[in-house]
Amino acid sequence: MRPFLLFIVATTALLCGCSSSDDGPSSFSLQGAWRLMQIDYVYDRTERYAPGQSTLLHVFQGDTVLYECVYTQSASALTVYPKSVLPVTLVDKGHGEYIYLEDGEPRPLTVKDDTTIIVQRYGHLYTWHRERAISEDWGAEICRIVANGRRDDGDVFHAYVLSTTERRQADYICWLLSLLAVALGAVGIIVRMYLAKRELSSRLQRQLQQIKADHHDRPIAVRRAIESMEDEFFASADYHTLQRRLASGQMLTQEEWQLMEQQINKVYPGFCRQLYNLHTMSELEYEVCLLIKLRISPKDMAQVLARDVSTISTVRSRLYKKVFGQKGGARDWDEFILSINA
């Protein structure tokens, strides 16, 4: 049994070793622009290229295509002399060592860090520095220039000047346009909100005018019938029972709220529907309106709704402002509710 366990452990260790040695493709990529920063020659001479000095620039598309040019950068422009487009291949040897094939010619490549690589060619060491800003701002345009502007007849290459000032101006204009678009979008939203609010206000005014017109045009016989039904309802045993229950602070069930709606609609036909048409109300706001119509005092409302008296007052004044678009007191809202279908 013990040899078998040793075999299992050894097999597992071997498999783990194999998997750890094959971690898949390296995360390093040549993608982007690289500036030739330094050449160390085999005969102990070093040539350095300071920023702004004319030097080679390599722009890679992935790890498969190289666009080579000579470039000079100043504060106001980038001057590009296109050279060649070459196929490349990057082979990972592990531990930061690569074989770099440029146009089929193998060259050892060492990755010092994500911004610096060293390529060996004929014994000389070429140190390249990653230029992220050039890659982001000009990478695609440089590739296009090199692909379309290189000369195959050996003549002098044409120079292409890329204005950094114009690029900054273009970026600034783009930024301004984006800001303008955001501002116009915000103005559009504000205008839509204003128009929606005005439409809502107009609709409410039309509904209020309709309520007043219905009340004014109501025949005297109908008015007297409603007054008679009011007197009969407020004198009924059911109303007094409900009033005593509300005064005791007992919570009402859903069925009892529905029964209250039915009683109110009998005396004031369409009252509940008119409430819903006036404004989208919360459950608390709707229940407060029903209790106002039943002449229940704010103190008793607060008890049955488990709220403070101040909360009940705030709900009423807030409803007045929502519906009429102006400040009003709690009693102003009470008078309006009592006037509907009166």
mmCIF file of C-alpha atoms in Angstrom:
data_model
loop_
_atom_site.group_PDB
_atom_site.id
_atom_site.type_symbol
_atom_site.label_atom_id
_atom_site.label_comp_id
_atom_site.label_asym_id
_atom_site.label_seq_id
_atom_site.Cartn_x
_atom_site.Cartn_y
_atom_site.Cartn_z
ATOM 1 C CA MET A 1 0.000 0.000 0.000
ATOM 2 C CA ARG A 2 2.822 2.402 0.873
ATOM 3 C CA PRO A 3 4.621 2.061 -2.508
ATOM 4 C CA PHE A 4 1.299 2.787 -4.207
ATOM 5 C CA LEU A 5 0.869 6.000 -2.197
ATOM 6 C CA LEU A 6 4.430 7.036 -3.043
ATOM 7 C CA PHE A 7 3.651 6.438 -6.711
ATOM 8 C CA ILE A 8 0.537 8.653 -6.477
ATOM 9 C CA VAL A 9 2.477 11.442 -4.762
ATOM 10 C CA ALA A 10 5.312 11.273 -7.306
ATOM 11 C CA THR A 11 2.859 11.299 -10.231
ATOM 12 C CA THR A 12 1.003 14.293 -8.801
ATOM 13 C CA ALA A 13 4.242 16.212 -8.295
ATOM 14 C CA LEU A 14 5.337 15.435 -11.854
ATOM 15 C CA LEU A 15 2.019 16.629 -13.284
ATOM 16 C CA CYS A 16 2.148 19.823 -11.212
ATOM 17 C CA GLY A 17 5.695 20.449 -12.412
ATOM 18 C CA CYS A 18 4.660 20.017 -16.011
ATOM 19 C CA SER A 19 1.671 22.323 -15.664
ATOM 20 C CA SER A 20 3.718 25.001 -13.917
ATOM 21 C CA SER A 21 6.348 24.972 -16.632
ATOM 22 C CA ASP A 22 3.660 25.504 -19.269
ATOM 23 C CA ASP A 23 1.704 28.523 -18.139
ATOM 24 C CA GLY A 24 0.466 29.367 -21.603
ATOM 25 C CA PRO A 25 1.401 32.390 -23.676
ATOM 26 C CA SER A 26 3.328 35.224 -22.066
ATOM 27 C CA SER A 27 1.467 38.369 -21.170
ATOM 28 C CA PHE A 28 4.229 40.525 -22.694
ATOM 29 C CA SER A 29 3.511 42.010 -26.093
ATOM 30 C CA LEU A 30 5.369 44.322 -28.451
ATOM 31 C CA GLN A 31 2.115 46.083 -29.322
ATOM 32 C CA GLY A 32 2.620 49.852 -29.567
ATOM 33 C CA ALA A 33 5.451 52.271 -30.330
ATOM 34 C CA TRP A 34 9.102 51.809 -29.304
ATOM 35 C CA ARG A 35 11.842 54.443 -29.584
ATOM 36 C CA LEU A 36 15.494 53.475 -30.077
ATOM 37 C CA MET A 37 17.134 54.888 -26.979
ATOM 38 C CA GLN A 38 20.659 53.449 -27.045
ATOM 39 C CA ILE A 39 23.063 51.230 -29.027
ATOM 40 C CA ASP A 40 25.892 49.409 -27.273
ATOM 41 C CA TYR A 41 28.432 48.375 -29.920
ATOM 42 C CA VAL A 42 30.673 45.329 -29.492
ATOM 43 C CA TYR A 43 33.797 47.489 -29.623
ATOM 44 C CA ASP A 44 32.907 49.309 -26.367
ATOM 45 C CA ARG A 45 31.172 52.317 -27.810
ATOM 46 C CA THR A 46 27.749 53.503 -26.763
ATOM 47 C CA GLU A 47 25.532 55.785 -28.770
ATOM 48 C CA ARG A 48 22.578 57.388 -26.955
ATOM 49 C CA TYR A 49 19.581 59.160 -28.455
ATOM 50 C CA ALA A 50 18.104 61.855 -26.233
ATOM 51 C CA PRO A 51 14.373 62.682 -26.350
ATOM 52 C CA GLY A 52 13.742 64.977 -29.291
ATOM 53 C CA GLN A 53 16.779 63.690 -31.215
ATOM 54 C CA SER A 54 16.236 61.965 -34.545
ATOM 55 C CA THR A 55 16.117 58.184 -34.042
ATOM 56 C CA LEU A 56 14.385 55.008 -35.129
ATOM 57 C CA LEU A 57 10.795 54.318 -34.165
ATOM 58 C CA HIS A 58 9.174 50.894 -34.344
ATOM 59 C CA VAL A 59 5.393 50.616 -34.241
ATOM 60 C CA PHE A 60 4.096 47.069 -33.795
ATOM 61 C CA GLN A 61 0.658 45.783 -34.609
ATOM 62 C CA GLY A 62 0.442 42.966 -32.135
ATOM 63 C CA ASP A 63 3.487 40.713 -32.403
ATOM 64 C CA THR A 64 3.192 40.094 -36.141
ATOM 65 C CA VAL A 65 3.796 43.318 -38.112
ATOM 66 C CA LEU A 66 6.437 46.045 -37.682
ATOM 67 C CA TYR A 67 6.190 49.564 -39.142
ATOM 68 C CA GLU A 68 9.662 51.155 -39.087
ATOM 69 C CA CYS A 69 10.442 54.833 -39.494
ATOM 70 C CA VAL A 70 12.876 57.564 -38.480
ATOM 71 C CA TYR A 71 11.241 60.271 -36.435
ATOM 72 C CA THR A 72 12.001 63.535 -34.700
ATOM 73 C CA GLN A 73 9.740 65.002 -32.075
ATOM 74 C CA SER A 74 9.503 68.622 -30.989
ATOM 75 C CA ALA A 75 7.071 70.525 -28.818
ATOM 76 C CA SER A 76 4.895 71.410 -31.802
ATOM 77 C CA ALA A 77 5.296 68.558 -34.307
ATOM 78 C CA LEU A 78 6.291 64.975 -35.003
ATOM 79 C CA THR A 79 8.308 64.462 -38.212
ATOM 80 C CA VAL A 80 8.202 60.948 -39.687
ATOM 81 C CA TYR A 81 10.405 59.429 -42.422
ATOM 82 C CA PRO A 82 8.843 56.068 -43.397
ATOM 83 C CA LYS A 83 11.187 53.117 -43.969
ATOM 84 C CA SER A 84 9.654 49.664 -44.155
ATOM 85 C CA VAL A 85 6.917 47.249 -43.150
ATOM 86 C CA LEU A 86 8.212 43.876 -41.928
ATOM 87 C CA PRO A 87 6.666 40.668 -40.626
ATOM 88 C CA VAL A 88 7.790 39.770 -37.090
ATOM 89 C CA THR A 89 7.461 36.849 -34.722
ATOM 90 C CA LEU A 90 8.003 36.715 -30.966
ATOM 91 C CA VAL A 91 8.929 33.363 -29.396
ATOM 92 C CA ASP A 92 8.897 33.116 -25.591
ATOM 93 C CA LYS A 93 11.855 31.210 -24.141
ATOM 94 C CA GLY A 94 10.823 31.950 -20.556
ATOM 95 C CA HIS A 95 12.318 34.097 -17.782
ATOM 96 C CA GLY A 96 12.018 37.279 -19.880
ATOM 97 C CA GLU A 97 14.048 35.877 -22.778
ATOM 98 C CA TYR A 98 12.618 35.806 -26.291
ATOM 99 C CA ILE A 99 13.632 35.024 -29.830
ATOM 100 C CA TYR A 100 12.564 37.936 -32.013
ATOM 101 C CA LEU A 101 12.311 37.251 -35.741
ATOM 102 C CA GLU A 102 12.304 40.369 -37.888
ATOM 103 C CA ASP A 103 11.668 39.560 -41.555
ATOM 104 C CA GLY A 104 12.726 35.990 -40.783
ATOM 105 C CA GLU A 105 16.036 36.986 -39.151
ATOM 106 C CA PRO A 106 16.252 35.722 -35.534
ATOM 107 C CA ARG A 107 17.514 38.122 -32.866
ATOM 108 C CA PRO A 108 17.703 37.506 -29.102
ATOM 109 C CA LEU A 109 15.395 39.827 -27.178
ATOM 110 C CA THR A 110 15.427 40.508 -23.416
ATOM 111 C CA VAL A 111 12.592 42.170 -21.557
ATOM 112 C CA LYS A 112 13.997 44.343 -18.779
ATOM 113 C CA ASP A 113 10.527 45.571 -17.794
ATOM 114 C CA ASP A 114 7.280 46.525 -19.489
ATOM 115 C CA THR A 115 8.825 49.717 -20.890
ATOM 116 C CA THR A 116 12.327 48.588 -21.894
ATOM 117 C CA ILE A 117 13.595 45.812 -24.158
ATOM 118 C CA ILE A 118 17.065 44.966 -25.484
ATOM 119 C CA VAL A 119 17.463 43.388 -28.936
ATOM 120 C CA GLN A 120 20.795 41.866 -29.989
ATOM 121 C CA ARG A 121 21.820 42.296 -33.618
ATOM 122 C CA TYR A 122 25.227 41.243 -34.950
ATOM 123 C CA GLY A 123 26.522 41.442 -31.396
ATOM 124 C CA HIS A 124 25.325 45.001 -30.883
ATOM 125 C CA LEU A 125 22.676 45.688 -28.190
ATOM 126 C CA TYR A 126 19.779 47.916 -29.160
ATOM 127 C CA THR A 127 17.796 49.320 -26.223
ATOM 128 C CA TRP A 128 14.219 50.332 -27.004
ATOM 129 C CA HIS A 129 11.844 52.338 -24.828
ATOM 130 C CA ARG A 130 8.061 52.022 -25.039
ATOM 131 C CA GLU A 131 6.380 55.305 -26.044
ATOM 132 C CA ARG A 132 2.789 54.996 -24.888
ATOM 133 C CA ALA A 133 1.839 58.593 -25.733
ATOM 134 C CA ILE A 134 3.011 58.246 -29.345
ATOM 135 C CA SER A 135 1.212 54.926 -29.656
ATOM 136 C CA GLU A 136 -2.058 56.337 -28.358
ATOM 137 C CA ASP A 137 -1.938 59.636 -30.250
ATOM 138 C CA TRP A 138 -0.201 58.739 -33.503
ATOM 139 C CA GLY A 139 0.161 54.943 -33.729
ATOM 140 C CA ALA A 140 -2.498 54.291 -36.360
ATOM 141 C CA GLU A 141 -1.482 57.324 -38.431
ATOM 142 C CA ILE A 142 2.213 56.406 -38.396
ATOM 143 C CA CYS A 143 1.357 52.864 -39.550
ATOM 144 C CA ARG A 144 -0.687 54.308 -42.396
ATOM 145 C CA ILE A 145 2.128 56.691 -43.401
ATOM 146 C CA VAL A 146 4.763 53.950 -43.364
ATOM 147 C CA ALA A 147 2.525 51.573 -45.305
ATOM 148 C CA ASN A 148 1.648 54.128 -47.997
ATOM 149 C CA GLY A 149 4.636 56.484 -48.044
ATOM 150 C CA ARG A 150 7.736 54.263 -48.139
ATOM 151 C CA ARG A 151 9.889 54.300 -51.270
ATOM 152 C CA ASP A 152 11.024 51.098 -52.940
ATOM 153 C CA ASP A 153 13.305 52.757 -55.528
ATOM 154 C CA GLY A 154 16.012 53.810 -53.068
ATOM 155 C CA ASP A 155 15.281 57.540 -53.357
ATOM 156 C CA VAL A 156 15.150 59.826 -50.379
ATOM 157 C CA PHE A 157 12.115 59.265 -48.252
ATOM 158 C CA HIS A 158 9.523 61.969 -47.988
ATOM 159 C CA ALA A 159 9.023 63.563 -44.590
ATOM 160 C CA TYR A 160 5.574 63.681 -43.019
ATOM 161 C CA VAL A 161 4.910 66.288 -40.351
ATOM 162 C CA LEU A 162 2.279 65.552 -37.738
ATOM 163 C CA SER A 163 1.311 68.689 -35.858
ATOM 164 C CA THR A 164 0.949 68.132 -32.135
ATOM 165 C CA THR A 165 -0.554 71.614 -31.859
ATOM 166 C CA GLU A 166 -3.296 70.695 -34.302
ATOM 167 C CA ARG A 167 -3.814 67.412 -32.469
ATOM 168 C CA ARG A 168 -4.191 69.236 -29.166
ATOM 169 C CA GLN A 169 -6.587 71.660 -30.819
ATOM 170 C CA ALA A 170 -8.545 68.754 -32.295
ATOM 171 C CA ASP A 171 -8.661 67.070 -28.893
ATOM 172 C CA TYR A 172 -9.765 70.345 -27.327
ATOM 173 C CA ILE A 173 -12.482 70.784 -29.966
ATOM 174 C CA CYS A 174 -13.575 67.185 -29.436
ATOM 175 C CA TRP A 175 -13.697 67.811 -25.699
ATOM 176 C CA LEU A 176 -15.729 70.983 -26.234
ATOM 177 C CA LEU A 177 -18.128 69.164 -28.557
ATOM 178 C CA SER A 178 -18.563 66.397 -26.005
ATOM 179 C CA LEU A 179 -19.190 68.976 -23.300
ATOM 180 C CA LEU A 180 -21.646 70.771 -25.574
ATOM 181 C CA ALA A 181 -23.442 67.493 -26.298
ATOM 182 C CA VAL A 182 -23.728 66.800 -22.571
ATOM 183 C CA ALA A 183 -24.968 70.352 -21.961
ATOM 184 C CA LEU A 184 -27.524 70.082 -24.780
ATOM 185 C CA GLY A 185 -28.637 66.735 -23.404
ATOM 186 C CA ALA A 186 -29.066 68.262 -19.952
ATOM 187 C CA VAL A 187 -30.994 71.214 -21.415
ATOM 188 C CA GLY A 188 -33.170 68.790 -23.362
ATOM 189 C CA ILE A 189 -33.954 66.848 -20.204
ATOM 190 C CA ILE A 190 -34.765 70.063 -18.317
ATOM 191 C CA VAL A 191 -37.021 71.266 -21.154
ATOM 192 C CA ARG A 192 -38.811 67.917 -21.269
ATOM 193 C CA MET A 193 -39.293 67.969 -17.515
ATOM 194 C CA TYR A 194 -40.605 71.532 -17.712
ATOM 195 C CA LEU A 195 -43.001 70.664 -20.549
ATOM 196 C CA ALA A 196 -44.165 67.541 -18.715
ATOM 197 C CA LYS A 197 -44.737 69.562 -15.547
ATOM 198 C CA ARG A 198 -46.614 72.240 -17.499
ATOM 199 C CA GLU A 199 -48.728 69.601 -19.220
ATOM 200 C CA LEU A 200 -49.482 68.008 -15.854
ATOM 201 C CA SER A 201 -50.400 71.399 -14.428
ATOM 202 C CA SER A 202 -52.649 72.114 -17.420
ATOM 203 C CA ARG A 203 -54.322 68.739 -17.074
ATOM 204 C CA LEU A 204 -54.925 69.315 -13.371
ATOM 205 C CA GLN A 205 -56.371 72.747 -14.059
ATOM 206 C CA ARG A 206 -58.717 71.254 -16.647
ATOM 207 C CA GLN A 207 -59.817 68.612 -14.182
ATOM 208 C CA LEU A 208 -60.330 71.194 -11.448
ATOM 209 C CA GLN A 209 -62.353 73.357 -13.825
ATOM 210 C CA GLN A 210 -64.417 70.317 -14.768
ATOM 211 C CA ILE A 211 -65.073 69.577 -11.099
ATOM 212 C CA LYS A 212 -66.188 73.185 -10.537
ATOM 213 C CA ALA A 213 -68.320 73.118 -13.700
ATOM 214 C CA ASP A 214 -70.002 69.893 -12.626
ATOM 215 C CA HIS A 215 -70.723 71.402 -9.246
ATOM 216 C CA HIS A 216 -72.020 74.653 -10.726
ATOM 217 C CA ASP A 217 -74.183 72.996 -13.390
ATOM 218 C CA ARG A 218 -75.660 70.466 -11.009
ATOM 219 C CA PRO A 219 -79.447 70.877 -10.790
ATOM 220 C CA ILE A 220 -80.885 72.053 -7.508
ATOM 221 C CA ALA A 221 -82.736 68.770 -7.096
ATOM 222 C CA VAL A 222 -79.466 66.827 -7.371
ATOM 223 C CA ARG A 223 -77.791 69.117 -4.853
ATOM 224 C CA ARG A 224 -80.582 68.614 -2.407
ATOM 225 C CA ALA A 225 -80.472 64.851 -2.964
ATOM 226 C CA ILE A 226 -76.727 64.810 -2.208
ATOM 227 C CA GLU A 227 -77.250 66.970 0.878
ATOM 228 C CA SER A 228 -79.967 64.597 1.998
ATOM 229 C CA MET A 229 -77.709 61.585 1.475
ATOM 230 C CA GLU A 230 -74.941 63.359 3.394
ATOM 231 C CA ASP A 231 -77.235 64.083 6.335
ATOM 232 C CA GLU A 232 -78.509 60.525 6.282
ATOM 233 C CA PHE A 233 -75.005 59.035 6.110
ATOM 234 C CA PHE A 234 -73.501 61.175 8.873
ATOM 235 C CA ALA A 235 -76.496 60.409 11.098
ATOM 236 C CA SER A 236 -76.342 56.662 10.449
ATOM 237 C CA ALA A 237 -75.299 54.095 13.024
ATOM 238 C CA ASP A 238 -72.616 52.790 10.648
ATOM 239 C CA TYR A 239 -70.904 56.183 10.505
ATOM 240 C CA HIS A 240 -70.986 56.644 14.263
ATOM 241 C CA THR A 241 -69.603 53.138 14.744
ATOM 242 C CA LEU A 242 -66.799 53.905 12.278
ATOM 243 C CA GLN A 243 -66.109 57.241 13.984
ATOM 244 C CA ARG A 244 -65.892 55.621 17.408
ATOM 245 C CA ARG A 245 -63.545 52.980 16.066
ATOM 246 C CA LEU A 246 -61.321 55.551 14.445
ATOM 247 C CA ALA A 247 -61.319 57.664 17.600
ATOM 248 C CA SER A 248 -60.147 54.645 19.586
ATOM 249 C CA GLY A 249 -57.096 54.368 17.328
ATOM 250 C CA GLN A 250 -57.900 50.882 15.999
ATOM 251 C CA MET A 251 -56.223 49.978 12.719
ATOM 252 C CA LEU A 252 -58.576 49.250 9.813
ATOM 253 C CA THR A 253 -58.326 46.116 7.705
ATOM 254 C CA GLN A 254 -58.106 46.189 3.930
ATOM 255 C CA GLU A 255 -61.732 45.057 3.724
ATOM 256 C CA GLU A 256 -62.809 47.906 5.966
ATOM 257 C CA TRP A 257 -60.979 50.455 3.798
ATOM 258 C CA GLN A 258 -62.746 49.044 0.745
ATOM 259 C CA LEU A 259 -66.113 49.247 2.529
ATOM 260 C CA MET A 260 -65.342 52.889 3.395
ATOM 261 C CA GLU A 261 -64.643 53.620 -0.300
ATOM 262 C CA GLN A 262 -67.974 52.070 -1.251
ATOM 263 C CA GLN A 263 -69.865 54.156 1.310
ATOM 264 C CA ILE A 264 -68.181 57.365 0.155
ATOM 265 C CA ASN A 265 -68.890 56.615 -3.510
ATOM 266 C CA LYS A 266 -72.557 56.062 -2.687
ATOM 267 C CA VAL A 267 -72.842 59.523 -1.200
ATOM 268 C CA TYR A 268 -70.355 61.184 -3.600
ATOM 269 C CA PRO A 269 -70.417 59.284 -6.906
ATOM 270 C CA GLY A 270 -67.039 59.235 -8.656
ATOM 271 C CA PHE A 271 -65.188 60.844 -5.726
ATOM 272 C CA CYS A 272 -62.471 58.166 -5.515
ATOM 273 C CA ARG A 273 -61.965 58.182 -9.284
ATOM 274 C CA GLN A 274 -61.552 61.962 -9.257
ATOM 275 C CA LEU A 275 -58.912 61.646 -6.529
ATOM 276 C CA TYR A 276 -56.855 59.253 -8.664
ATOM 277 C CA ASN A 277 -57.195 61.555 -11.684
ATOM 278 C CA LEU A 278 -55.941 64.572 -9.765
ATOM 279 C CA HIS A 279 -52.536 63.169 -8.860
ATOM 280 C CA THR A 280 -50.685 59.886 -8.415
ATOM 281 C CA MET A 281 -51.070 59.356 -4.687
ATOM 282 C CA SER A 282 -49.364 57.102 -2.211
ATOM 283 C CA GLU A 283 -51.463 54.806 -0.065
ATOM 284 C CA LEU A 284 -51.072 57.149 2.921
ATOM 285 C CA GLU A 285 -52.112 60.231 0.898
ATOM 286 C CA TYR A 286 -55.175 58.428 -0.459
ATOM 287 C CA GLU A 287 -56.263 57.214 2.965
ATOM 288 C CA VAL A 288 -55.867 60.725 4.411
ATOM 289 C CA CYS A 289 -58.187 62.067 1.656
ATOM 290 C CA LEU A 290 -60.825 59.450 2.472
ATOM 291 C CA LEU A 291 -60.713 60.336 6.149
ATOM 292 C CA ILE A 292 -60.981 64.057 5.347
ATOM 293 C CA LYS A 293 -64.117 63.344 3.345
ATOM 294 C CA LEU A 294 -65.562 61.537 6.394
ATOM 295 C CA ARG A 295 -64.890 64.622 8.579
ATOM 296 C CA ILE A 296 -62.407 62.722 10.732
ATOM 297 C CA SER A 297 -60.215 64.999 12.850
ATOM 298 C CA PRO A 298 -56.426 65.140 12.244
ATOM 299 C CA LYS A 299 -55.854 63.738 15.726
ATOM 300 C CA ASP A 300 -57.990 60.656 14.989
ATOM 301 C CA MET A 301 -56.339 60.306 11.552
ATOM 302 C CA ALA A 302 -52.935 60.194 13.209
ATOM 303 C CA GLN A 303 -54.059 57.450 15.593
ATOM 304 C CA VAL A 304 -55.639 55.170 13.043
ATOM 305 C CA LEU A 305 -52.787 55.663 10.535
ATOM 306 C CA ALA A 306 -50.078 55.320 13.216
ATOM 307 C CA ARG A 307 -48.559 58.694 12.310
ATOM 308 C CA ASP A 308 -47.830 61.932 14.123
ATOM 309 C CA VAL A 309 -50.334 64.749 13.821
ATOM 310 C CA SER A 310 -47.560 66.834 12.236
ATOM 311 C CA THR A 311 -47.108 64.148 9.563
ATOM 312 C CA ILE A 312 -50.817 64.244 8.740
ATOM 313 C CA SER A 313 -50.620 68.031 8.415
ATOM 314 C CA THR A 314 -47.563 67.785 6.148
ATOM 315 C CA VAL A 315 -49.301 65.255 3.882
ATOM 316 C CA ARG A 316 -52.282 67.554 3.390
ATOM 317 C CA SER A 317 -50.263 70.700 2.662
ATOM 318 C CA ARG A 318 -47.960 68.742 0.339
ATOM 319 C CA LEU A 319 -50.935 67.432 -1.634
ATOM 320 C CA TYR A 320 -52.214 70.970 -2.075
ATOM 321 C CA LYS A 321 -48.875 72.072 -3.525
ATOM 322 C CA LYS A 322 -48.680 69.030 -5.828
ATOM 323 C CA VAL A 323 -52.146 69.610 -7.259
ATOM 324 C CA PHE A 324 -52.316 73.410 -7.379
ATOM 325 C CA GLY A 325 -48.607 74.136 -7.923
ATOM 326 C CA GLN A 326 -48.464 76.639 -5.102
ATOM 327 C CA LYS A 327 -48.101 76.626 -1.353
ATOM 328 C CA GLY A 328 -51.182 76.086 0.741
ATOM 329 C CA GLY A 329 -52.113 75.028 4.216
ATOM 330 C CA ALA A 330 -53.542 71.729 5.378
ATOM 331 C CA ARG A 331 -56.972 73.298 5.835
ATOM 332 C CA ASP A 332 -56.903 74.587 2.242
ATOM 333 C CA TRP A 333 -56.595 70.980 1.087
ATOM 334 C CA ASP A 334 -59.389 69.897 3.465
ATOM 335 C CA GLU A 335 -61.733 72.538 1.978
ATOM 336 C CA PHE A 336 -60.925 71.354 -1.525
ATOM 337 C CA ILE A 337 -61.587 67.686 -0.694
ATOM 338 C CA LEU A 338 -64.848 68.582 1.032
ATOM 339 C CA SER A 339 -65.941 70.601 -2.018
ATOM 340 C CA ILE A 340 -65.651 67.680 -4.455
ATOM 341 C CA ASN A 341 -69.152 66.418 -5.301
ATOM 342 C CA ALA A 342 -70.564 68.556 -2.505
#
